[in-house]
XYZ file of C-alpha atoms in Angstrom:
701
model
C 26.402 -68.718 0.100
C 29.541 -67.555 -1.674
C 32.001 -65.083 -0.107
C 30.828 -62.520 -2.655
C 27.210 -63.178 -1.689
C 28.083 -62.901 2.013
C 29.834 -59.595 1.357
C 26.818 -58.282 -0.522
C 24.507 -59.405 2.293
C 26.679 -57.700 4.936
C 26.690 -54.533 2.831
C 22.934 -54.629 2.538
C 22.514 -55.169 6.284
C 24.689 -52.136 6.916
C 22.536 -50.089 4.543
C 19.353 -51.307 6.231
C 20.787 -50.555 9.677
C 21.640 -47.012 8.552
C 18.154 -46.789 7.108
C 16.509 -47.846 10.376
C 18.580 -45.372 12.385
C 17.739 -42.514 9.996
C 14.070 -43.470 9.924
C 13.886 -43.610 13.722
C 15.546 -40.229 14.108
C 13.254 -38.655 11.527
C 10.152 -40.001 13.235
C 11.360 -38.774 16.626
C 11.987 -35.338 15.158
C 8.583 -35.439 13.412
C 10.013 -34.634 10.003
C 9.717 -36.475 6.704
C 11.866 -39.664 6.868
C 13.827 -38.632 3.802
C 17.031 -40.313 4.942
C 15.213 -43.623 5.054
C 15.673 -43.905 1.323
C 18.266 -41.212 0.614
C 20.954 -43.523 2.065
C 20.178 -46.027 -0.667
C 20.878 -43.524 -3.460
C 24.492 -43.456 -4.498
C 26.014 -40.229 -5.732
C 24.728 -36.681 -5.783
C 23.737 -36.796 -9.440
C 20.505 -38.763 -9.044
C 17.125 -37.286 -8.167
C 17.090 -36.801 -4.402
C 14.046 -36.330 -2.154
C 14.772 -32.723 -1.246
C 15.123 -31.874 -4.937
C 11.338 -31.878 -4.909
C 11.416 -28.426 -3.296
C 13.541 -27.017 -6.119
C 11.143 -28.038 -8.861
C 8.679 -25.716 -10.607
C 5.864 -26.326 -13.068
C 3.196 -24.316 -14.859
C -0.604 -24.422 -14.777
C -3.419 -22.287 -16.233
C -1.690 -20.960 -19.375
C -3.801 -18.028 -20.611
C -2.825 -16.339 -23.870
C -3.678 -12.670 -24.420
C -6.475 -11.940 -26.888
C -3.972 -10.539 -29.422
C -1.838 -13.683 -29.164
C 1.352 -11.816 -28.250
C 1.905 -12.851 -24.621
C 0.941 -15.518 -22.112
C 0.206 -15.365 -18.399
C 0.528 -18.569 -16.396
C 0.566 -19.777 -12.801
C 4.000 -20.948 -11.712
C 3.830 -23.552 -8.968
C 6.316 -25.102 -6.587
C 6.765 -26.160 -2.971
C 7.804 -24.134 0.083
C 10.227 -26.221 2.154
C 9.688 -24.200 5.344
C 5.898 -23.933 5.194
C 5.514 -27.490 3.844
C 2.943 -26.321 1.341
C 2.467 -25.372 -2.265
C 3.355 -21.908 -3.505
C 2.240 -20.101 -6.614
C 2.769 -16.859 -8.501
C 1.709 -15.284 -11.790
C 4.291 -14.939 -14.564
C 4.137 -13.468 -18.038
C 6.157 -14.104 -21.183
C 5.977 -12.960 -24.802
C 5.390 -15.685 -27.375
C 8.898 -15.104 -28.770
C 10.298 -16.046 -25.341
C 11.258 -12.518 -24.272
C 10.018 -10.548 -21.286
C 9.766 -13.525 -18.940
C 8.986 -11.976 -15.553
C 6.765 -12.370 -12.479
C 3.569 -10.397 -12.022
C 3.100 -11.362 -8.367
C 5.332 -12.550 -5.551
C 5.493 -16.162 -4.446
C 4.502 -15.546 -0.838
C 0.785 -15.889 -1.538
C -1.542 -18.250 -3.367
C -2.797 -17.170 -6.806
C -5.045 -18.933 -9.300
C -7.514 -18.554 -12.178
C -5.973 -15.820 -14.380
C -8.445 -14.527 -16.997
C -7.746 -11.830 -19.595
C -10.284 -9.075 -20.165
C -11.808 -9.093 -23.686
C -9.635 -6.133 -24.713
C -6.472 -7.616 -23.228
C -5.775 -4.518 -21.137
C -6.545 -6.124 -17.770
C -6.108 -9.434 -16.016
C -8.430 -10.809 -13.343
C -7.266 -13.511 -10.959
C -7.789 -14.845 -7.435
C -5.240 -14.141 -4.702
C -5.073 -14.451 -0.914
C -2.466 -11.705 -0.564
C -4.852 -9.797 1.733
C -5.305 -12.830 3.981
C -8.454 -14.175 2.306
C -9.112 -15.158 -1.294
C -10.347 -12.183 -3.326
C -10.741 -11.207 -6.961
C -7.886 -8.979 -8.136
C -7.675 -6.931 -11.309
C -4.353 -5.880 -12.784
C -4.019 -3.122 -15.380
C -1.342 -4.612 -17.640
C 0.060 -1.383 -19.067
C 0.649 0.356 -15.739
C 1.078 -2.677 -13.479
C -1.505 -1.289 -11.031
C -3.213 -4.074 -9.117
C -6.130 -4.013 -6.674
C -8.524 -6.398 -4.944
C -12.013 -5.489 -6.165
C -13.913 -7.663 -3.657
C -14.185 -8.245 0.081
C -15.736 -11.706 -0.024
C -16.304 -13.977 2.941
C -15.881 -17.124 0.821
C -13.400 -17.967 -1.940
C -14.456 -16.990 -5.498
C -14.282 -19.517 -8.328
C -14.876 -19.709 -12.095
C -14.139 -16.094 -13.055
C -15.637 -14.860 -16.343
C -15.488 -11.399 -17.948
C -18.540 -9.816 -19.519
C -18.064 -9.180 -23.263
C -17.767 -5.404 -22.747
C -15.192 -5.833 -19.962
C -17.221 -3.941 -17.362
C -18.194 -6.828 -15.100
C -16.938 -10.129 -13.735
C -19.095 -13.145 -12.944
C -18.001 -15.741 -10.414
C -19.216 -18.580 -8.202
C -19.159 -18.297 -4.411
C -20.384 -20.455 -1.542
C -23.331 -18.965 0.365
C -23.935 -20.329 3.879
C -27.494 -21.260 4.800
C -29.181 -21.391 8.166
C -31.372 -24.318 9.134
C -34.038 -24.327 11.810
C -32.727 -26.245 14.835
C -34.162 -29.674 15.608
C -33.738 -29.224 19.340
C -33.503 -26.255 21.679
C -31.186 -26.601 24.671
C -31.930 -24.798 27.932
C -29.629 -21.914 28.799
C -26.596 -23.040 30.741
C -25.845 -21.396 34.095
C -23.406 -18.524 33.999
C -19.865 -19.840 34.169
C -20.923 -23.450 33.588
C -18.600 -25.629 31.523
C -20.954 -27.613 29.286
C -20.038 -29.790 26.330
C -19.843 -28.182 22.898
C -23.037 -27.813 20.883
C -24.013 -30.759 18.679
C -23.322 -30.591 14.947
C -26.319 -31.544 12.815
C -26.315 -32.667 9.173
C -29.317 -33.317 6.977
C -27.779 -33.503 3.501
C -26.481 -36.737 1.999
C -23.304 -34.946 0.953
C -22.319 -33.576 4.352
C -18.542 -33.950 4.278
C -15.977 -33.699 1.543
C -12.488 -35.048 1.235
C -9.896 -32.251 1.593
C -12.616 -29.912 2.947
C -13.865 -31.817 5.985
C -17.380 -31.497 7.367
C -19.335 -29.024 5.285
C -21.206 -25.954 6.398
C -24.855 -25.813 5.293
C -25.176 -23.851 2.084
C -24.715 -23.930 -1.695
C -22.600 -22.382 -4.430
C -24.277 -19.434 -6.135
C -23.476 -17.158 -9.057
C -22.568 -13.496 -8.557
C -21.662 -10.540 -10.734
C -19.490 -7.576 -9.733
C -18.200 -4.422 -11.414
C -14.659 -4.840 -12.766
C -13.791 -1.637 -10.872
C -15.098 -2.990 -7.568
C -18.342 -2.624 -5.678
C -20.996 -4.786 -4.109
C -21.387 -8.220 -5.753
C -24.931 -9.033 -6.854
C -26.237 -12.561 -6.294
C -27.951 -13.916 -9.423
C -29.120 -17.370 -8.302
C -31.147 -18.240 -5.226
C -32.479 -21.762 -5.745
C -31.290 -24.217 -3.087
C -28.982 -26.129 -5.431
C -25.263 -26.020 -6.170
C -24.395 -23.783 -9.138
C -21.216 -24.533 -11.022
C -18.852 -23.022 -13.590
C -17.636 -22.543 -16.146
C -19.660 -19.473 -16.710
C -20.327 -18.041 -20.164
C -21.948 -14.709 -21.061
C -24.163 -14.123 -24.061
C -22.508 -11.622 -26.474
C -24.728 -8.742 -25.319
C -23.928 -9.501 -21.664
C -27.583 -9.932 -20.698
C -27.469 -13.672 -19.942
C -25.127 -16.034 -18.187
C -24.916 -19.784 -18.796
C -23.933 -22.295 -16.089
C -24.495 -25.904 -15.024
C -26.342 -27.321 -12.034
C -28.445 -30.232 -10.858
C -31.987 -29.102 -10.088
C -33.348 -32.658 -9.887
C -35.290 -33.770 -6.833
C -32.777 -36.544 -6.151
C -29.697 -34.306 -6.552
C -28.237 -35.547 -3.254
C -28.162 -39.138 -4.498
C -27.418 -38.727 -8.201
C -24.382 -36.498 -7.802
C -23.111 -36.907 -11.368
C -26.298 -35.500 -12.930
C -26.238 -31.907 -14.221
C -27.829 -29.748 -16.912
C -27.169 -26.426 -18.604
C -29.123 -23.422 -17.334
C -29.198 -19.731 -18.242
C -29.933 -16.819 -15.940
C -31.238 -13.454 -17.159
C -29.045 -10.913 -15.359
C -31.648 -8.151 -15.172
C -34.553 -10.255 -13.893
C -32.481 -13.097 -12.328
C -34.899 -15.543 -13.910
C -33.353 -18.993 -14.463
C -34.286 -21.196 -17.432
C -33.217 -24.773 -18.104
C -31.524 -25.415 -21.456
C -30.636 -29.131 -21.534
C -32.706 -31.968 -20.134
C -31.444 -35.534 -20.266
C -30.354 -38.297 -17.919
C -26.644 -37.636 -17.644
C -24.222 -34.784 -16.995
C -24.171 -31.685 -19.225
C -21.703 -28.992 -18.179
C -19.094 -26.386 -19.211
C -21.307 -24.302 -21.539
C -19.667 -21.849 -23.949
C -21.523 -19.362 -26.131
C -19.992 -18.678 -29.544
C -18.633 -15.137 -30.079
C -21.404 -14.400 -32.609
C -24.047 -15.626 -30.155
C -25.579 -18.206 -32.475
C -24.244 -21.392 -30.915
C -23.732 -23.096 -27.606
C -21.197 -25.881 -27.096
C -20.953 -27.959 -23.962
C -19.628 -31.266 -22.751
C -21.857 -34.079 -21.638
C -22.741 -37.745 -21.585
C -25.654 -40.115 -21.299
C -25.988 -41.581 -17.820
C -24.292 -44.998 -17.950
C -22.938 -47.190 -15.137
C -19.262 -47.107 -14.197
C -18.088 -44.739 -16.929
C -19.619 -41.715 -18.612
C -17.956 -41.057 -21.956
C -17.830 -37.258 -22.122
C -18.538 -35.881 -25.607
C -18.683 -32.420 -27.173
C -22.164 -31.174 -28.118
C -23.438 -28.160 -30.038
C -26.851 -26.564 -30.349
C -28.364 -23.401 -31.729
C -29.169 -20.910 -28.982
C -32.364 -19.910 -30.768
C -33.761 -23.443 -30.809
C -32.413 -26.235 -28.633
C -31.458 -29.082 -30.990
C -28.276 -30.703 -29.682
C -26.000 -32.910 -31.711
C -22.621 -34.454 -31.027
C -20.070 -32.198 -32.674
C -17.232 -34.689 -33.253
C -17.274 -38.455 -33.559
C -14.377 -39.372 -31.311
C -14.093 -42.473 -29.165
C -12.207 -40.568 -26.510
C -13.511 -38.322 -23.702
C -13.330 -34.577 -24.423
C -11.571 -32.735 -21.580
C -11.914 -29.070 -22.604
C -13.142 -26.720 -25.344
C -12.649 -23.135 -26.569
C -14.373 -21.266 -29.415
C -12.403 -19.761 -32.279
C -13.042 -16.028 -32.658
C -14.855 -16.422 -35.988
C -17.427 -18.815 -34.416
C -16.817 -21.241 -37.283
C -14.647 -23.719 -35.379
C -13.976 -25.044 -31.887
C -10.707 -26.100 -30.306
C -11.006 -29.034 -27.917
C -8.703 -31.264 -25.880
C -8.761 -35.025 -25.457
C -6.460 -37.868 -24.432
C -5.531 -40.593 -26.892
C -3.503 -43.601 -25.723
C -2.229 -41.621 -22.726
C -1.215 -38.540 -24.758
C -3.123 -35.293 -24.170
C -3.870 -33.421 -27.395
C -5.656 -30.358 -28.785
C -7.729 -30.564 -31.965
C -9.651 -28.076 -34.085
C -13.052 -28.910 -35.541
C -15.410 -27.098 -37.850
C -19.135 -27.078 -37.083
C -19.679 -30.195 -39.215
C -17.334 -32.233 -37.035
C -14.310 -32.358 -39.330
C -11.311 -32.091 -37.029
C -7.531 -32.310 -37.004
C -5.056 -32.515 -34.135
C -3.027 -29.321 -33.746
C -1.002 -29.830 -30.532
C 0.230 -32.818 -28.521
C 2.008 -33.823 -25.299
C 0.059 -31.554 -22.981
C 0.275 -32.214 -19.259
C 2.861 -32.561 -16.528
C 0.831 -30.853 -13.804
C 0.454 -33.957 -11.598
C 3.876 -33.874 -9.976
C 3.688 -36.960 -7.777
C 2.413 -39.586 -10.194
C 2.142 -39.550 -14.011
C -1.566 -38.827 -14.461
C -2.385 -37.448 -17.899
C -3.997 -34.018 -18.017
C -3.532 -30.761 -19.883
C -4.916 -27.278 -20.362
C -4.847 -24.713 -23.147
C -6.165 -21.340 -24.296
C -6.619 -19.762 -27.736
C -6.015 -16.211 -28.978
C -7.973 -14.358 -31.669
C -5.296 -15.269 -34.230
C -5.653 -18.940 -33.157
C -2.274 -19.151 -31.450
C -2.598 -21.788 -28.727
C -0.893 -21.584 -25.337
C -0.655 -24.888 -23.498
C 1.329 -26.859 -20.989
C 3.779 -29.428 -22.333
C 5.390 -32.377 -20.613
C 8.190 -34.910 -21.064
C 9.456 -37.964 -19.245
C 12.026 -35.924 -17.308
C 10.225 -32.620 -16.752
C 6.928 -31.534 -15.242
C 4.819 -29.003 -17.125
C 6.475 -26.222 -19.096
C 4.805 -23.551 -21.223
C 4.479 -23.919 -24.993
C 2.734 -22.068 -27.813
C 1.522 -23.584 -31.063
C 0.913 -21.431 -34.133
C 0.190 -22.685 -37.645
C 1.216 -26.220 -36.765
C 4.539 -25.276 -35.197
C 5.088 -25.695 -31.455
C 7.651 -23.751 -29.462
C 8.440 -24.431 -25.809
C 8.928 -21.093 -24.040
C 10.107 -22.168 -20.587
C 12.642 -24.594 -19.156
C 11.869 -24.167 -15.484
C 13.994 -27.043 -14.201
C 17.005 -26.666 -16.496
C 19.605 -26.334 -13.734
C 18.222 -29.231 -11.729
C 18.108 -31.519 -14.749
C 21.519 -30.469 -16.043
C 23.209 -31.784 -12.913
C 20.950 -34.731 -12.120
C 20.391 -38.025 -13.903
C 16.811 -39.234 -14.069
C 15.603 -42.754 -14.688
C 14.920 -43.485 -18.339
C 11.315 -44.242 -19.295
C 10.499 -46.900 -21.900
C 7.043 -47.443 -23.355
C 5.826 -51.046 -23.488
C 2.805 -52.789 -25.027
C 1.815 -56.314 -24.036
C -1.161 -58.660 -24.324
C -3.319 -59.611 -21.368
C -3.360 -63.294 -20.456
C -7.110 -62.929 -19.939
C -8.116 -62.371 -23.563
C -5.180 -60.986 -25.524
C -6.254 -57.390 -24.961
C -3.413 -54.960 -25.863
C -2.322 -52.973 -22.788
C 0.046 -50.015 -22.632
C 2.604 -49.425 -19.897
C 5.890 -47.755 -19.068
C 9.114 -49.063 -17.556
C 11.219 -46.656 -15.506
C 14.818 -47.774 -15.015
C 17.268 -46.725 -12.315
C 19.941 -44.169 -13.262
C 22.998 -46.032 -14.506
C 20.838 -48.966 -15.571
C 22.772 -52.016 -16.812
C 20.645 -54.603 -18.664
C 23.166 -57.295 -17.716
C 22.260 -56.938 -14.038
C 19.225 -58.046 -12.075
C 16.959 -55.433 -10.484
C 14.001 -55.563 -8.103
C 10.662 -54.556 -9.646
C 7.885 -52.324 -8.288
C 4.463 -52.569 -9.919
C 2.759 -49.172 -9.356
C -1.002 -49.060 -10.025
C -3.006 -45.934 -10.797
C -6.214 -44.902 -9.081
C -9.557 -43.998 -10.501
C -10.068 -46.544 -11.874
C -11.241 -44.540 -14.922
C -8.098 -42.438 -15.298
C -4.816 -42.903 -17.138
C -1.093 -42.708 -16.545
C 1.239 -41.473 -19.281
C 4.871 -41.270 -20.265
C 5.651 -38.133 -18.299
C 7.587 -36.962 -15.272
C 6.497 -38.242 -11.852
C 8.495 -37.491 -8.720
C 7.369 -40.576 -6.799
C 8.251 -42.916 -9.657
C 11.650 -41.270 -10.149
C 12.434 -41.617 -6.438
C 11.632 -45.336 -6.593
C 13.959 -45.654 -9.580
C 16.692 -43.625 -7.862
C 16.501 -46.106 -4.968
C 17.520 -48.899 -7.361
C 14.167 -50.304 -8.469
C 12.785 -50.846 -11.932
C 9.231 -49.480 -11.873
C 6.363 -50.655 -14.066
C 3.163 -48.673 -14.370
C 0.379 -49.511 -16.804
C -3.103 -48.604 -17.990
C -5.082 -51.830 -17.484
C -8.658 -52.254 -18.734
C -10.842 -49.621 -17.143
C -8.348 -46.875 -17.943
C -9.376 -43.992 -20.155
C -7.985 -42.828 -23.546
C -8.295 -46.212 -25.320
C -11.961 -45.983 -26.204
C -15.207 -46.494 -24.320
C -15.230 -50.259 -24.853
C -11.803 -50.590 -23.205
C -12.889 -48.497 -20.232
C -16.182 -50.338 -19.790
C -14.517 -53.753 -19.623
C -14.510 -53.423 -15.832
C -18.218 -52.609 -15.636
C -19.571 -54.740 -12.763
C -16.135 -56.420 -12.691
C -13.934 -54.217 -10.528
C -11.587 -55.443 -9.336
C -11.578 -58.318 -11.767
C -9.922 -58.949 -15.091
C -7.718 -55.892 -14.635
C -5.750 -58.192 -12.321
C -4.810 -60.331 -15.333
C -3.658 -57.240 -17.229
C -1.385 -56.196 -14.360
C 0.144 -59.642 -13.944
C 0.726 -59.876 -17.688
C 2.610 -56.592 -17.509
C 4.843 -57.958 -14.765
C 5.523 -61.072 -16.840
C 6.348 -58.942 -19.894
C 8.977 -56.969 -17.994
C 10.463 -60.086 -16.385
C 10.824 -61.561 -19.880
C 13.240 -58.757 -20.743
C 15.833 -60.491 -18.579
C 16.928 -57.808 -16.140
C 14.348 -58.334 -13.363
C 15.097 -60.382 -10.274
C 11.914 -62.431 -10.065
C 12.633 -63.112 -6.389
C 12.276 -59.398 -5.663
C 8.848 -58.282 -6.829
C 6.821 -55.590 -5.047
C 3.453 -53.934 -5.612
C 1.820 -50.668 -4.552
C -0.900 -48.280 -5.641
C -3.229 -45.630 -4.282
C -7.020 -45.333 -4.121
C -8.221 -47.458 -7.060
C -4.651 -48.749 -7.154
C -4.917 -49.410 -3.426
C -7.892 -51.738 -3.790
C -6.135 -53.506 -6.683
C -3.020 -53.939 -4.538
C -5.111 -55.491 -1.756
C -6.929 -57.619 -4.348
C -3.642 -58.840 -5.816
C -2.331 -60.191 -2.516
C -5.550 -62.200 -2.087
C -4.900 -63.901 -5.438
C -1.119 -64.466 -5.571
C 1.897 -64.688 -3.289
C 4.449 -63.861 -5.981
C 5.211 -60.423 -4.488
C 7.662 -60.112 -1.601
C 5.685 -57.247 -0.066
C 2.825 -54.896 -0.843
C 1.768 -51.381 0.157
C -1.937 -50.700 -0.296
C -2.398 -46.927 -0.151
C -5.801 -45.427 0.775
C -7.726 -48.511 -0.444
C -11.306 -49.686 -0.555
C -11.305 -52.932 1.426
C -14.995 -53.582 2.021
C -17.460 -52.203 -0.542
C -20.335 -52.536 1.931
C -18.803 -50.352 4.624
C -17.083 -48.047 2.161
C -20.276 -47.180 0.303
C -21.891 -46.177 3.609
C -18.972 -44.168 5.026
C -17.277 -42.470 2.040
C -18.015 -38.803 1.392
C -19.567 -39.633 -1.996
C -21.053 -42.999 -1.090
C -24.070 -42.685 -3.429
C -21.685 -42.315 -6.375
C -20.211 -45.751 -5.732
C -23.416 -47.759 -5.605
C -24.763 -45.841 -8.608
C -21.684 -46.493 -10.709
C -20.139 -49.746 -9.475
C -23.167 -51.841 -8.517
C -26.696 -52.429 -9.708
C -28.388 -52.611 -6.295
C -28.179 -50.861 -2.950
C -25.886 -52.667 -0.467
C -28.674 -54.166 1.659
C -30.484 -55.516 -1.399
C -27.467 -57.419 -2.720
C -24.701 -57.625 -0.097
C -23.189 -60.673 -1.777
C -22.122 -58.721 -4.880
C -20.456 -56.076 -2.713
C -18.525 -58.629 -0.699
C -17.524 -60.642 -3.752
C -15.440 -57.687 -4.990
C -14.108 -56.773 -1.537
C -10.564 -57.783 -0.558
C -11.762 -58.323 3.010
C -13.847 -61.305 1.874
C -10.691 -63.009 0.590
C -8.209 -61.888 3.252
C -7.779 -65.463 4.520
C -5.802 -66.189 1.343
C -3.159 -63.516 1.988
C 0.395 -64.459 2.934
C 2.190 -61.400 1.490
C 3.552 -58.875 4.035
C 1.236 -55.900 3.512
C 1.329 -52.290 4.635
C -1.815 -50.146 4.721
C -1.047 -46.436 4.299
C -3.850 -43.852 4.542
C -4.431 -40.244 5.595
C -6.179 -39.856 8.920
C -8.540 -37.253 7.420
C -9.351 -39.301 4.323
C -13.104 -39.165 3.695
C -12.961 -40.715 0.210
C -11.522 -44.073 1.358
C -11.828 -43.689 5.128
C -9.208 -44.986 7.553
C -11.678 -47.626 8.756
C -11.166 -49.407 5.420
C -7.437 -49.816 6.034
C -8.036 -50.761 9.656
C -10.272 -53.676 8.614
C -7.620 -55.227 6.402
C -4.874 -54.558 8.923
C -6.752 -56.229 11.769
C -7.717 -59.180 9.588
C -4.112 -59.698 8.470
C -2.928 -59.605 12.077
C -5.581 -62.133 13.098
C -4.340 -64.390 10.319
C -0.716 -64.060 11.422
C 0.410 -62.138 8.326
C 3.105 -59.464 8.627
C 1.289 -56.153 8.405
C 1.788 -52.488 9.171
C -0.738 -49.655 9.479
C 0.626 -46.211 8.608
C -1.630 -43.286 9.505
C -0.551 -40.067 7.780
C -1.556 -37.350 10.220
C -3.680 -34.487 8.993
C -3.792 -35.874 5.439
C -6.865 -36.312 3.290
C -7.227 -38.650 0.304
C -4.742 -36.333 -1.427
C -1.902 -37.447 0.812
C 0.701 -35.578 -1.237
C -1.058 -32.217 -0.862
C 1.763 -31.358 1.538
C 5.149 -32.085 -0.034
C 6.592 -33.647 3.131
C 3.797 -36.227 2.958
C 4.680 -37.011 -0.651
C 8.197 -37.796 0.565
C 6.882 -39.559 3.652
C 4.683 -41.795 1.505
C 7.621 -42.756 -0.732
C 9.854 -43.323 2.294
C 7.470 -45.756 3.949
C 6.823 -47.636 0.725
C 10.541 -48.105 0.155
C 11.202 -48.848 3.823
C 8.600 -51.640 3.784
C 9.930 -53.091 0.555
C 13.523 -53.024 1.804
C 12.484 -55.035 4.847
C 11.403 -57.911 2.578
C 13.880 -57.508 -0.257
C 16.126 -60.526 -0.810
C 19.863 -59.977 -0.486
C 20.899 -60.634 -4.103
C 21.254 -57.338 -5.973
C 23.209 -55.633 -8.764
C 26.945 -55.882 -8.255
C 28.416 -52.915 -6.424
C 25.251 -51.833 -4.639
C 25.396 -51.381 -0.889
């Protein structure tokens, strides 16, 4: 080794030693091991871990009926409470009058304007529990109109503005199976047994569920006793939509006998408010949901899909309310993600994602449509998942979120084809910090030449003449999509000196149903070839150190990470986050186990165990030589900890370097608490640094 190489190696060892000391101290103090990777970031101008707590983004943009102002939920993180925080803000569409409506010390959500625009309903826990609040916009008076025992959801105003409909969980009592004798006075007996008789008895992020179902209620907009409208022993879901005369309320539910097994099934129903009689509107094998009655009362639009394995391609449907005769409203080979009626009932605005860009389009009732807004999203702060929301005023001004590669969601309005961004919530942070540049890339899969889209994120101060380590980051789902937008985790990897590649391999959405269905009964499978082709395409650019390749991903990306290390040893190290390792055990222990066998396999596990094992990384673990970390939340019910433990134990038995990281108190949504977002990034980088070769860009320590 040359003197220069020895010097670089000594410098790196010093950095790693500092890293180990900082990591050890942070673990002892039980705080996020931020310093574990902060020491690798040179200069104060790059995106630092604690900058996460200074960021803000918008959700739920709701434009007033007259189109003159917008209310939105402003979100951020509380560094002391280690939790999210939210508040309501308002702004005029010319950018003036930007001010808060509520404080940031409480959680708020679901703002909905009254039909006349004089009031705003929303959900807040300012009184200690989640209640429906109404704010009179002219006077600023605000009051909780409910005293509910469970959190309200899916608020909807009646057309005359006198009532609000909502969904609320209603506990149910079950007759006990066994009756214990009375314990002696003062005796210290074990706690009473917990009994479950539903297939869906626990839920990720919620834990073990209380017996009961969601039901629909209606309450006076001035307060009073809520009236329960539905009583059938099924879950009733929003969104809710009134008929124009306020006498009926549309909703979605699954009233099928096998509702516990076929969890994706749903139909549209309508309840008569006076009699509380429920009638079924749609009836097909597949989900129908999100009904919306046209302002003139003639039409009903909803989203839905035929029941197909692996992927249900959600379309927009329309039918006359007088006579049920549904037809697909627009011919679009992309899933529809939202819809809103125009005031004249002659057109519908809808959202969709095309090649990882979220858009809004307007269609007439014959299906002729045009795109009217683009680049929605930016609400998934950790990783660059594509999503977006919008609302429409009577004058057809659209309020929507808008994203970019260096900013999470801001607020924008689009009127007559012209878009104006109204907020710049992270201006100060971005003015004084340099983010990693994001470059879009297209490449062909070695499997069959399939075009695949991806993005390359480069470290701040990137020099194409140097050699950089590469992280392949894989999205979950698998039927989701990443996009070219801001993602804190990706930017922190880049700030630590890595080039990051993330892609949308086959199975991802927004490229057409055929592209998504290419993994049907083949997951994981040929998506592996897409991912490796992406790595090769970036290496071909000349600035990647091919001796320093790393791979990570969460959930669906976690299983693909584990699958990759059973097929190749080209990566120095891997971190499989919250993975599926054994499809047999996972299907029988996950909170939505029936969903997996219904959508990923053709037979129940005991009828065809071979097909389950064939796609399970555990069946191929004997091929692994790559040092692999398993990182999962201890309260994860979607991909339970036992999955990670299987792979970890198998790797140890095979003599492979392995680490098991159990994130305490975390569900499948590990980053729900911001410290865990940072903790996840820290452990990924710490593991990769352990196996990173010494050669690096000149000048790095």
